[in-house]
Tab-separated table of C-alpha atoms and ligand atoms in Angstrom:
chain	number	residue	atom	x	y	z
G	15	MET	CA	-19.290	-68.223	46.429
G	16	ALA	CA	-22.814	-69.422	47.001
G	17	THR	CA	-25.581	-68.024	44.908
G	18	GLU	CA	-28.532	-70.208	45.811
G	19	ASP	CA	-30.270	-69.720	49.092
G	20	THR	CA	-31.001	-73.171	50.426
G	21	THR	CA	-31.307	-72.065	54.045
G	22	GLN	CA	-34.350	-69.942	53.296
G	23	GLN	CA	-36.635	-72.650	52.018
G	24	ALA	CA	-38.620	-75.008	54.163
G	25	ASN	CA	-37.564	-77.882	51.935
G	26	PRO	CA	-35.162	-76.937	49.180
G	27	SER	CA	-35.313	-80.381	47.582
G	28	GLU	CA	-38.896	-79.765	46.505
G	29	GLU	CA	-37.898	-77.336	43.787
G	30	GLU	CA	-39.585	-77.833	40.457
G	31	ASP	CA	-37.503	-78.976	37.527
G	32	ALA	CA	-37.139	-77.016	34.252
G	33	ILE	CA	-40.543	-78.034	32.877
G	34	GLY	CA	-42.440	-77.581	36.093
G	35	ARG	CA	-42.524	-81.133	37.437
G	36	ILE	CA	-41.498	-81.935	40.963
G	37	PRO	CA	-39.069	-84.796	40.605
G	38	THR	CA	-39.755	-87.553	43.068
G	39	PRO	CA	-36.612	-89.434	43.927
G	40	PRO	CA	-37.338	-92.565	45.958
G	41	PHE	CA	-35.569	-91.172	49.033
G	42	ARG	CA	-35.302	-87.665	50.290
G	43	THR	CA	-34.463	-86.023	53.598
G	44	PRO	CA	-37.157	-86.082	56.267
G	45	LYS	CA	-39.087	-82.846	56.782
G	46	GLY	CA	-37.102	-80.059	58.409
G	47	VAL	CA	-33.589	-81.474	57.911
G	48	HIS	CA	-31.194	-80.596	55.120
G	49	ASP	CA	-28.037	-81.634	53.406
G	50	ILE	CA	-25.425	-78.910	53.621
G	51	LEU	CA	-24.213	-78.728	50.033
G	52	PRO	CA	-20.745	-77.410	49.134
G	53	HIS	CA	-21.815	-73.837	48.412
G	54	ASP	CA	-23.376	-73.512	51.871
G	55	HIS	CA	-20.328	-75.102	53.421
G	56	ASP	CA	-18.391	-72.017	52.355
G	57	PHE	CA	-20.584	-70.117	54.818
G	58	HIS	CA	-20.310	-72.749	57.550
G	59	THR	CA	-16.530	-72.848	57.208
G	60	TYR	CA	-16.269	-69.076	57.301
G	61	ILE	CA	-18.489	-68.771	60.371
G	62	LYS	CA	-16.614	-71.540	62.181
G	63	LYS	CA	-13.293	-69.846	61.476
G	64	ILE	CA	-14.462	-66.547	62.883
G	65	VAL	CA	-16.087	-68.148	65.894
G	66	ARG	CA	-13.010	-70.217	66.715
G	67	HIS	CA	-10.745	-67.237	66.331
G	68	ARG	CA	-12.832	-64.995	68.580
G	69	CYS	CA	-13.244	-67.713	71.208
G	70	ARG	CA	-9.557	-68.568	71.167
G	71	GLN	CA	-8.652	-64.900	71.605
G	72	ALA	CA	-10.880	-64.769	74.676
G	73	GLY	CA	-9.457	-67.950	76.215
G	74	PHE	CA	-12.481	-70.191	75.599
G	75	LYS	CA	-11.903	-73.927	75.045
G	76	ARG	CA	-13.977	-76.118	72.759
G	77	ILE	CA	-16.248	-78.859	74.084
G	78	SER	CA	-18.465	-81.423	72.369
G	79	THR	CA	-21.181	-83.244	74.220
G	80	PRO	CA	-22.960	-86.322	72.834
G	81	THR	CA	-25.807	-86.080	70.366
G	82	PHE	CA	-28.138	-87.659	72.910
G	83	GLU	CA	-28.497	-87.543	76.667
G	84	PHE	CA	-30.828	-89.031	79.249
G	85	THR	CA	-34.130	-87.218	78.804
G	86	GLU	CA	-34.078	-86.148	82.463
G	87	VAL	CA	-31.088	-83.866	81.809
G	88	PHE	CA	-33.276	-81.624	79.660
G	89	LYS	CA	-36.513	-82.059	81.603
G	90	ARG	CA	-34.891	-81.011	84.851
G	91	SER	CA	-32.947	-78.080	83.533
G	92	VAL	CA	-34.754	-76.626	80.549
G	93	GLY	CA	-38.078	-77.055	82.359
G	94	GLU	CA	-41.276	-79.015	81.737
G	95	ALA	CA	-43.305	-75.921	80.821
G	96	THR	CA	-41.008	-74.732	78.040
G	97	ASP	CA	-41.673	-75.170	74.320
G	98	ILE	CA	-38.557	-77.275	74.034
G	99	VAL	CA	-39.500	-79.879	76.636
G	100	SER	CA	-43.267	-79.817	76.222
G	101	LYS	CA	-43.345	-80.316	72.459
G	102	GLU	CA	-40.024	-80.069	70.676
G	103	MET	CA	-37.908	-82.966	71.932
G	104	TYR	CA	-36.870	-85.953	69.876
G	105	THR	CA	-37.256	-88.556	72.584
G	106	PHE	CA	-36.825	-92.298	72.116
G	107	GLU	CA	-36.229	-95.420	74.124
G	108	ASP	CA	-33.120	-97.526	73.757
G	109	LYS	CA	-33.252	-101.319	73.782
G	110	LYS	CA	-33.267	-101.402	77.583
G	111	GLY	CA	-36.208	-99.018	77.806
G	112	ARG	CA	-34.171	-95.969	78.919
G	113	SER	CA	-35.491	-92.644	77.758
G	114	LEU	CA	-33.001	-90.694	75.649
G	115	THR	CA	-33.338	-87.373	73.827
G	116	LEU	CA	-31.457	-85.780	70.927
G	117	LYS	CA	-30.033	-82.596	72.387
G	118	PRO	CA	-32.300	-79.624	71.715
G	119	GLU	CA	-29.851	-77.081	73.165
G	120	GLY	CA	-26.350	-77.000	74.572
G	121	THR	CA	-26.387	-75.551	78.074
G	122	ALA	CA	-27.965	-78.461	79.945
G	123	SER	CA	-25.451	-80.970	78.549
G	124	ILE	CA	-22.495	-78.747	79.349
G	125	CYS	CA	-23.657	-78.259	82.932
G	126	ARG	CA	-24.114	-82.032	83.191
G	127	SER	CA	-20.561	-82.395	81.909
G	128	TYR	CA	-19.234	-79.761	84.358
G	129	ILE	CA	-20.623	-81.760	87.267
G	130	GLN	CA	-19.647	-85.165	85.866
G	131	HIS	CA	-16.006	-84.167	85.294
G	132	GLY	CA	-15.586	-82.161	88.488
G	133	MET	CA	-14.877	-78.961	86.596
G	134	GLN	CA	-15.465	-76.993	89.797
G	135	ASP	CA	-11.852	-77.962	90.593
G	136	TRP	CA	-10.594	-76.313	87.386
G	137	PRO	CA	-9.596	-72.639	87.458
G	138	GLN	CA	-12.842	-70.629	87.472
G	139	PRO	CA	-14.621	-69.415	85.489
G	140	VAL	CA	-14.625	-72.362	83.105
G	141	GLU	CA	-15.211	-70.932	79.636
G	142	LEU	CA	-16.334	-73.404	76.992
G	143	PHE	CA	-17.697	-73.127	73.460
G	144	TYR	CA	-19.321	-75.525	71.021
G	145	ILE	CA	-20.340	-75.767	67.379
G	146	GLU	CA	-22.827	-78.604	67.080
G	147	PRO	CA	-26.087	-79.708	65.478
G	148	HIS	CA	-29.203	-79.607	67.677
G	149	TYR	CA	-32.621	-81.149	67.243
G	150	ARG	CA	-36.079	-79.764	67.849
G	151	TYR	CA	-39.379	-81.121	66.642
G	152	GLU	CA	-40.690	-77.810	65.293
G	153	ARG	CA	-42.943	-76.913	62.398
G	154	PRO	CA	-40.380	-76.341	59.651
G	155	GLN	CA	-40.349	-72.896	58.028
G	156	ALA	CA	-37.762	-70.352	56.971
G	157	GLY	CA	-35.133	-70.183	59.702
G	158	ARG	CA	-36.733	-72.970	61.725
G	159	TYR	CA	-35.503	-76.502	61.176
G	160	ARG	CA	-35.536	-79.839	62.950
G	161	GLN	CA	-31.794	-80.212	62.811
G	162	PHE	CA	-29.917	-76.932	63.007
G	163	TRP	CA	-26.416	-75.862	63.930
G	164	GLN	CA	-25.607	-73.716	66.879
G	165	PHE	CA	-22.493	-71.993	68.018
G	166	GLY	CA	-22.676	-71.319	71.722
G	167	PHE	CA	-20.602	-70.800	74.830
G	168	GLU	CA	-20.934	-71.024	78.595
G	169	VAL	CA	-19.031	-69.200	81.349
G	170	LEU	CA	-19.333	-71.239	84.521
G	171	GLY	CA	-18.282	-70.707	88.111
G	172	GLU	CA	-18.464	-66.952	88.611
G	173	ALA	CA	-21.152	-64.275	88.630
G	174	ASP	CA	-20.350	-60.696	87.803
G	175	ALA	CA	-22.013	-58.023	85.708
G	176	ALA	CA	-18.753	-57.656	83.766
G	177	LEU	CA	-18.993	-61.321	82.716
G	178	ASP	CA	-22.510	-60.636	81.420
G	179	ALA	CA	-21.178	-57.731	79.386
G	180	GLN	CA	-18.404	-59.949	78.044
G	181	ALA	CA	-20.998	-62.587	77.068
G	182	ILE	CA	-22.650	-59.923	74.927
G	183	LEU	CA	-19.412	-58.452	73.608
G	184	LEU	CA	-18.150	-61.766	72.220
G	185	PRO	CA	-21.129	-62.446	69.906
G	186	TYR	CA	-21.230	-58.747	69.075
G	187	ARG	CA	-17.669	-58.959	67.737
G	188	ILE	CA	-18.518	-62.191	65.905
G	189	TYR	CA	-21.525	-60.567	64.194
G	190	GLU	CA	-19.249	-57.669	63.347
G	191	ASP	CA	-16.698	-59.998	61.722
G	192	LEU	CA	-19.536	-61.703	59.844
G	193	GLY	CA	-20.645	-58.367	58.409
G	194	ILE	CA	-24.153	-58.370	59.914
G	195	VAL	CA	-23.832	-56.455	63.176
G	196	ASP	CA	-25.490	-53.358	61.697
G	197	THR	CA	-28.541	-55.390	60.708
G	198	LEU	CA	-29.110	-56.604	64.281
G	199	LYS	CA	-30.552	-55.041	67.392
G	200	LEU	CA	-29.535	-56.174	70.831
G	201	GLN	CA	-32.542	-56.688	73.122
G	202	ILE	CA	-31.806	-56.904	76.802
G	203	ASN	CA	-33.740	-57.437	80.013
G	204	ASN	CA	-33.231	-58.452	83.608
G	205	ILE	CA	-35.660	-61.090	84.863
G	206	GLY	CA	-34.564	-60.896	88.491
G	207	ASP	CA	-34.205	-63.762	90.921
G	208	LEU	CA	-36.587	-66.634	91.609
G	209	ASP	CA	-38.486	-64.710	94.309
G	210	SER	CA	-39.334	-61.755	92.151
G	211	ARG	CA	-40.260	-64.034	89.258
G	212	THR	CA	-42.679	-65.968	91.476
G	213	GLN	CA	-44.347	-62.729	92.562
G	214	TYR	CA	-44.452	-61.479	88.997
G	215	ALA	CA	-45.956	-64.761	87.786
G	216	GLU	CA	-48.781	-64.313	90.314
G	217	ALA	CA	-49.433	-60.763	89.103
G	218	LEU	CA	-49.515	-61.960	85.504
G	219	ARG	CA	-52.001	-64.708	86.389
G	220	ASP	CA	-54.288	-62.146	88.023
G	221	TYR	CA	-54.037	-60.013	84.900
G	222	TYR	CA	-54.775	-62.733	82.346
G	223	TYR	CA	-57.518	-64.506	84.354
G	224	GLY	CA	-60.811	-63.419	82.808
G	225	LYS	CA	-59.136	-62.640	79.490
G	226	GLU	CA	-58.518	-66.267	78.517
G	227	ARG	CA	-60.729	-66.002	75.432
G	228	TYR	CA	-58.128	-63.757	73.789
G	229	LEU	CA	-55.309	-66.199	74.444
G	230	SER	CA	-54.203	-68.926	72.067
G	231	ASP	CA	-54.585	-72.511	73.304
G	232	GLU	CA	-50.881	-72.613	73.864
G	233	ASP	CA	-50.940	-69.429	75.939
G	234	LYS	CA	-53.811	-70.784	78.039
G	235	ILE	CA	-51.600	-73.698	79.028
G	236	ARG	CA	-48.747	-71.296	79.743
G	237	LEU	CA	-51.060	-69.318	82.006
G	238	GLU	CA	-51.291	-72.334	84.277
G	239	LYS	CA	-47.773	-73.639	83.994
G	240	ASN	CA	-45.523	-70.633	83.461
G	241	PRO	CA	-47.274	-67.300	82.834
G	242	LEU	CA	-43.991	-65.493	82.116
G	243	ARG	CA	-43.765	-67.404	78.885
G	244	ILE	CA	-46.947	-65.660	77.677
G	245	LEU	CA	-44.823	-62.541	77.269
G	246	ASP	CA	-42.786	-64.422	74.669
G	247	SER	CA	-45.933	-65.378	72.700
G	248	LYS	CA	-46.039	-64.875	68.955
G	249	HIS	CA	-49.869	-65.026	68.902
G	250	GLU	CA	-51.242	-61.670	67.729
G	251	ASP	CA	-54.072	-61.156	70.258
G	252	THR	CA	-51.799	-62.230	73.075
G	253	MET	CA	-49.155	-59.777	71.939
G	254	ILE	CA	-51.712	-56.961	72.127
G	255	LEU	CA	-52.733	-58.044	75.646
G	256	ASN	CA	-49.089	-58.209	76.639
G	257	GLN	CA	-48.681	-54.519	76.017
G	258	SER	CA	-50.826	-53.639	79.031
G	259	ALA	CA	-49.674	-56.476	81.293
G	260	PRO	CA	-47.979	-55.673	84.625
G	261	ARG	CA	-44.367	-54.704	84.178
G	262	PHE	CA	-41.485	-56.811	85.324
G	263	SER	CA	-39.684	-53.765	86.686
G	264	GLU	CA	-42.317	-53.396	89.419
G	265	PHE	CA	-41.283	-56.738	90.893
G	266	ILE	CA	-37.546	-56.709	90.564
G	267	SER	CA	-35.401	-56.239	93.660
G	268	GLN	CA	-33.130	-53.267	94.060
G	269	GLU	CA	-30.169	-55.643	93.938
G	270	SER	CA	-31.181	-56.938	90.498
G	271	LYS	CA	-31.805	-53.414	89.278
G	272	ASP	CA	-28.328	-52.351	90.362
G	273	TYR	CA	-26.879	-55.419	88.690
G	274	HIS	CA	-28.756	-54.613	85.487
G	275	ASP	CA	-27.577	-51.002	85.546
G	276	GLU	CA	-24.009	-52.173	85.925
G	277	VAL	CA	-24.307	-54.447	82.876
G	278	LEU	CA	-25.801	-51.592	80.847
G	279	GLU	CA	-23.036	-49.257	81.946
G	280	TYR	CA	-20.394	-51.709	80.696
G	281	LEU	CA	-22.225	-51.995	77.373
G	282	THR	CA	-22.320	-48.240	76.996
G	283	ASP	CA	-18.612	-48.042	77.761
G	284	LEU	CA	-17.986	-50.674	75.092
G	285	GLY	CA	-20.047	-48.702	72.585
G	286	ILE	CA	-22.666	-51.457	72.211
G	287	GLU	CA	-26.163	-50.138	71.587
G	288	TYR	CA	-29.086	-51.949	73.188
G	289	THR	CA	-32.857	-51.820	73.420
G	290	LEU	CA	-34.417	-52.416	76.824
G	291	ASN	CA	-37.129	-54.998	76.308
G	292	GLU	CA	-39.172	-55.844	79.375
G	293	ASN	CA	-41.039	-58.574	77.516
G	294	LEU	CA	-37.923	-60.534	76.766
G	295	VAL	CA	-38.066	-63.618	79.005
G	296	ARG	CA	-36.382	-66.255	76.787
G	297	GLY	CA	-37.798	-69.672	76.101
G	298	LEU	CA	-36.108	-71.590	78.885
G	299	ASP	CA	-36.927	-71.806	82.574
G	300	TYR	CA	-33.389	-71.754	83.821
G	301	TYR	CA	-32.613	-68.117	83.173
G	302	SER	CA	-32.221	-65.478	85.894
G	303	GLN	CA	-31.000	-61.859	85.891
G	304	THR	CA	-29.582	-60.854	82.509
G	305	VAL	CA	-31.263	-62.160	79.347
G	306	PHE	CA	-30.528	-60.898	75.838
G	307	GLU	CA	-31.186	-61.627	72.190
G	308	PHE	CA	-29.919	-60.276	68.900
G	309	TRP	CA	-32.840	-59.602	66.544
G	310	ASP	CA	-32.947	-58.807	62.903
G	311	GLN	CA	-33.797	-55.077	62.788
G	312	LYS	CA	-36.708	-55.642	60.451
G	313	LYS	CA	-38.245	-58.939	61.292
G	314	GLY	CA	-38.885	-58.815	65.038
G	315	ALA	CA	-38.981	-61.612	67.551
G	316	GLN	CA	-39.347	-64.485	65.084
G	317	ASN	CA	-35.964	-63.693	63.801
G	318	SER	CA	-33.691	-64.017	66.729
G	319	VAL	CA	-30.255	-64.886	65.391
G	320	GLY	CA	-28.854	-65.570	68.831
G	321	GLY	CA	-29.534	-65.167	72.496
G	322	GLY	CA	-28.403	-65.973	75.954
G	323	GLY	CA	-28.591	-65.217	79.601
G	324	ARG	CA	-27.546	-65.917	83.134
G	325	TYR	CA	-28.618	-69.132	84.828
G	326	ASP	CA	-27.345	-69.139	88.375
G	327	GLY	CA	-29.657	-71.892	89.677
G	328	LEU	CA	-29.259	-74.401	86.865
G	329	MET	CA	-26.333	-76.407	88.153
G	330	GLU	CA	-28.228	-77.233	91.354
G	331	LEU	CA	-31.226	-78.437	89.367
G	332	LEU	CA	-28.880	-80.998	87.842
G	333	GLY	CA	-27.596	-82.107	91.242
G	334	GLY	CA	-24.365	-80.099	91.206
G	335	PRO	CA	-22.876	-77.606	93.645
G	336	PRO	CA	-24.253	-74.046	93.497
G	337	THR	CA	-22.451	-72.628	90.456
G	338	PRO	CA	-23.356	-69.466	88.604
G	339	GLY	CA	-23.259	-69.421	84.817
G	340	ILE	CA	-23.984	-67.363	81.759
G	341	GLY	CA	-24.287	-68.571	78.179
G	342	PHE	CA	-25.125	-67.681	74.625
G	343	ALA	CA	-26.171	-69.580	71.501
G	344	MET	CA	-26.670	-68.542	67.912
G	345	GLY	CA	-28.366	-70.371	65.069
G	346	ILE	CA	-25.874	-70.808	62.258
G	347	GLU	CA	-28.520	-71.260	59.527
G	348	ARG	CA	-30.203	-68.024	60.628
G	349	VAL	CA	-26.860	-66.246	60.554
G	350	ILE	CA	-26.245	-67.550	57.023
G	351	ALA	CA	-29.684	-66.368	55.901
G	352	GLN	CA	-28.957	-62.984	57.459
G	353	MET	CA	-25.615	-62.818	55.630
G	354	LYS	CA	-27.230	-63.749	52.318
G	355	ARG	CA	-30.030	-61.221	52.751
G	356	ASN	CA	-27.377	-58.594	53.275
G	357	LYS	CA	-25.257	-59.775	50.359
G	358	VAL	CA	-22.260	-60.651	52.493
G	359	ARG	CA	-19.769	-62.537	50.362
G	360	VAL	CA	-17.587	-65.197	51.892
G	361	PRO	CA	-14.178	-66.103	50.601
G	362	SER	CA	-13.745	-69.643	49.350
G	363	LYS	CA	-10.467	-71.463	49.009
G	364	ASP	CA	-11.999	-74.102	46.778
G	365	ASN	CA	-11.068	-72.513	43.441
G	366	LEU	CA	-8.722	-74.810	41.523
G	367	HIS	CA	-5.426	-73.758	39.942
G	368	VAL	CA	-4.888	-76.468	37.393
G	369	PHE	CA	-6.796	-79.113	35.511
G	370	VAL	CA	-4.778	-81.999	34.117
G	371	ALA	CA	-6.235	-83.594	30.975
G	372	GLN	CA	-4.832	-86.786	29.471
G	373	LEU	CA	-5.375	-89.211	26.660
G	374	GLY	CA	-4.671	-92.881	27.022
G	375	ARG	CA	-3.292	-95.212	29.611
G	376	GLU	CA	0.355	-94.250	29.096
G	377	ALA	CA	-0.563	-90.595	29.649
G	378	LYS	CA	-2.423	-91.446	32.840
G	379	LYS	CA	0.672	-93.136	34.195
G	380	VAL	CA	2.504	-89.836	33.817
G	381	CYS	CA	-0.430	-87.780	35.045
G	382	LEU	CA	-0.892	-89.311	38.470
G	383	PRO	CA	2.638	-88.579	39.735
G	384	LEU	CA	2.500	-85.125	38.120
G	385	MET	CA	-0.759	-84.284	39.890
G	386	ASP	CA	0.671	-85.593	43.126
G	387	GLU	CA	3.730	-83.363	42.812
G	388	LEU	CA	1.654	-80.310	41.921
G	389	ARG	CA	-0.490	-80.844	45.012
G	390	GLU	CA	2.523	-81.485	47.237
G	391	ARG	CA	3.863	-78.107	46.210
G	392	GLY	CA	0.624	-76.271	46.966
G	393	VAL	CA	-1.047	-76.242	43.558
G	394	LYS	CA	-4.762	-77.090	43.757
G	395	THR	CA	-5.031	-79.677	41.019
G	396	MET	CA	-7.808	-81.726	39.562
G	397	GLY	CA	-7.588	-84.265	36.785
G	398	ALA	CA	-9.979	-86.084	34.518
G	399	LEU	CA	-8.794	-89.554	35.275
G	400	GLY	CA	-11.652	-91.329	33.592
G	401	LYS	CA	-12.022	-91.967	29.911
G	402	GLY	CA	-13.194	-89.272	27.520
G	403	ALA	CA	-11.905	-87.148	24.689
G	404	ILE	CA	-9.535	-84.287	25.481
G	405	ARG	CA	-12.160	-81.876	24.143
G	406	ASN	CA	-14.682	-83.113	26.743
G	407	GLN	CA	-12.101	-82.861	29.458
G	408	LEU	CA	-11.429	-79.269	28.498
G	409	THR	CA	-15.151	-78.530	28.703
G	410	ILE	CA	-15.107	-79.843	32.264
G	411	ALA	CA	-12.027	-77.726	32.994
G	412	ASP	CA	-13.960	-74.714	31.744
G	413	ARG	CA	-16.814	-75.451	34.111
G	414	PHE	CA	-14.378	-75.518	37.028
G	415	LYS	CA	-13.104	-72.144	35.828
G	416	VAL	CA	-9.455	-73.176	36.170
G	417	PRO	CA	-6.911	-70.630	34.960
G	418	PHE	CA	-4.568	-73.334	33.561
G	419	CYS	CA	-4.702	-76.786	32.017
G	420	VAL	CA	-1.920	-79.287	31.567
G	421	LEU	CA	-2.522	-81.577	28.575
G	422	ILE	CA	-0.744	-84.865	28.056
G	423	GLY	CA	-1.458	-86.977	24.979
G	424	LEU	CA	0.411	-89.803	23.272
G	425	THR	CA	2.894	-87.467	21.548
G	426	GLU	CA	3.693	-85.706	24.823
G	427	VAL	CA	4.286	-89.024	26.585
G	428	ARG	CA	6.602	-90.134	23.793
G	429	GLU	CA	8.519	-86.855	23.813
G	430	GLY	CA	8.572	-86.401	27.598
G	431	THR	CA	6.701	-83.094	27.458
G	432	ALA	CA	3.349	-81.566	28.423
G	433	ILE	CA	1.258	-78.713	27.072
G	434	ILE	CA	0.377	-75.866	29.441
G	435	ARG	CA	-2.714	-74.041	28.291
G	436	ASP	CA	-3.716	-70.641	29.607
G	437	MET	CA	-7.499	-70.931	29.782
G	438	THR	CA	-8.114	-67.203	30.065
G	439	VAL	CA	-6.389	-66.170	26.862
G	440	GLY	CA	-6.408	-69.534	25.087
G	441	THR	CA	-2.661	-69.695	24.381
G	442	GLN	CA	-0.584	-72.821	24.952
G	443	LYS	CA	3.032	-73.820	25.239
G	444	THR	CA	4.866	-77.135	25.239
G	445	VAL	CA	7.339	-77.618	28.095
G	446	LYS	CA	9.628	-80.435	29.220
G	447	MET	CA	7.943	-82.718	31.730
G	448	GLU	CA	10.438	-81.959	34.508
G	449	LYS	CA	9.780	-78.219	34.115
G	450	VAL	CA	5.977	-78.426	34.235
G	451	VAL	CA	5.547	-77.914	37.992
G	452	ASP	CA	7.943	-74.936	38.159
G	453	GLU	CA	6.329	-73.339	35.151
G	454	VAL	CA	2.830	-73.767	36.593
G	455	ILE	CA	3.907	-72.330	39.964
G	456	LYS	CA	5.520	-69.365	38.226
G	457	ARG	CA	2.273	-68.606	36.469
G	458	ILE	CA	0.056	-69.032	39.539
G	459	GLY	CA	2.360	-67.015	41.773
G	460	ILE	CA	3.982	-68.414	44.922
G	461	LYS	CA	1.798	-66.337	47.230
G	462	ASN	CA	-1.329	-68.005	45.852
G	463	LEU	CA	-0.254	-71.574	46.619
G	464	ASP	CA	-2.332	-73.585	49.043
G	465	TYR	CA	-0.084	-74.862	51.807
G	466	TYR	CA	-1.232	-76.657	54.874
G	467	ASN	CA	1.015	-77.789	57.631
G	468	PRO	CA	-0.631	-80.433	59.790
G	469	LYS	CA	2.079	-79.935	62.425
G	470	GLU	CA	0.958	-76.395	63.217
G	471	PRO	CA	-0.874	-76.308	66.571
G	472	ALA	CA	-4.567	-77.060	66.326
G	473	ASN	CA	-6.794	-74.053	66.638
G	474	GLU	CA	-9.568	-75.251	68.854
W	514	ATP	P1	-37.250	-68.891	68.721
W	514	ATP	O1	-37.861	-67.911	69.678
W	514	ATP	O2	-36.983	-68.324	67.372
W	514	ATP	O3	-37.953	-70.211	68.710
W	514	ATP	P2	-35.487	-69.930	70.705
W	514	ATP	O4	-35.640	-69.006	71.852
W	514	ATP	O5	-36.214	-71.227	70.744
W	514	ATP	O6	-35.790	-69.178	69.316
W	514	ATP	P3	-32.822	-70.557	71.530
W	514	ATP	O7	-33.214	-71.738	72.299
W	514	ATP	O8	-32.438	-69.332	72.242
W	514	ATP	O9	-33.953	-70.213	70.447
W	514	ATP	O10	-31.659	-70.946	70.523
W	514	ATP	C1	-30.623	-70.035	70.166
W	514	ATP	C2	-30.658	-69.718	68.686
W	514	ATP	O11	-30.766	-70.891	67.910
W	514	ATP	C3	-31.838	-68.873	68.261
W	514	ATP	O12	-31.591	-67.522	68.483
W	514	ATP	C4	-31.910	-69.185	66.791
W	514	ATP	O13	-30.969	-68.399	66.074
W	514	ATP	C5	-31.480	-70.616	66.716
W	514	ATP	N1	-32.621	-71.551	66.597
W	514	ATP	C6	-33.494	-71.922	67.564
W	514	ATP	N2	-34.360	-72.830	67.102
W	514	ATP	C7	-34.025	-73.051	65.800
W	514	ATP	C8	-34.542	-73.897	64.764
W	514	ATP	N3	-35.567	-74.712	64.985
W	514	ATP	N4	-33.948	-73.854	63.545
W	514	ATP	C9	-32.900	-73.037	63.312
W	514	ATP	N5	-32.370	-72.228	64.243
W	514	ATP	C10	-32.919	-72.233	65.474
W	515	MG	MG1	-37.953	-71.928	69.863
């Protein structure tokens, strides 16, 4: 179980050492990217298991797209005026001068893949999920990294309010399994179709013109390029201005309103609470109709742990046939931070059963096959196969908190025995070599053995 919180810090490797110096190893990770150390992997593994289980139950299939794509894929779909495209992309040229970009989000690549592989001929809707790292050149801070993991899914090929409700239900159940659903608030909005958004954008421009001095530099640019994005601003003065800005609801067609009401009705039927948030527009241009985010109850917009929405026009932007879609993505590091803040414990299967300590080359010869047999039979076994006194080996065993040790020294080799030591009570017993595995299993208990059958069907 993890105790340290490495996801919270902007750069965990800059911790001071015991006497207050910052150690300076010659190489360290670049700003904003992190190693995932074993104790955080317990969280990653747990989250992946839950996600895969929930997706499998709902008939979703897993997809992986490449780490990089042609830059155009993101420019065309995510939109030039978005934060992602305008300032957050890791773009580089390959040796032939082609512009490539590390994927900043998942939807564009999956739509590209849908078109490329003719998925419109598959049974619709095509429901795909992914668990992948993504890359954004952001200013690193708690919960905001340059490489971060996302779980996400897309439902392509059909548009229906019930599918929107399902796209909210699935993450809702996942957050529930993860033990954090009560700490989150679902924010939901309907941003209408392109026509109503164009009209609304005009109204927003009229409203903000003349008030530019209160806007941040970034929001001034948004005013020209995509005024809706101003509503998503995290700049304090802008947020105050936003409160009196024209309302989206005045510009939304009756059809969209009905659609929205239908989604909300499904949510109510499912017992999912929501907050209507007219300022929720999401950071990407491709959204239409339903948009939603799950926010930490306390921390507000900066702490979105996941979000999604409908994007019925996106496939055409990428040169594909008109194909409706809805998707969702959650930041795994933010979920982990949320779990840690709320003291959610995750089970780990890494605890060892047995530590095998030996003395001398002859003992090692006996140890290796013994360890192999223990493992074959489901006993999680570690051995000190280097040199070192038995006493030191036992100290290591203590640090691994193993319940049992098997000790083999020269006498034991000669007599064909081994010592089994109960580390909790400190008692030990000599047993015949051929009985060691049975005896160990008896003590651990058959139900606690760690079996894995590679022939069982894969789960993703
Ligand atoms: P924010 O408003 O916080 O910048 P966003 O709208 O850019 O979020 P999305 O594009 O919707 O985020 O990505 C989906 C999820 O991925 C977010 O809800 C968040 O949990 C996570 N996420 C986004 N950017 C980062 C990042 N730089 N580091 C870690 N997690 C991130
Ligand atoms: Mg962002």
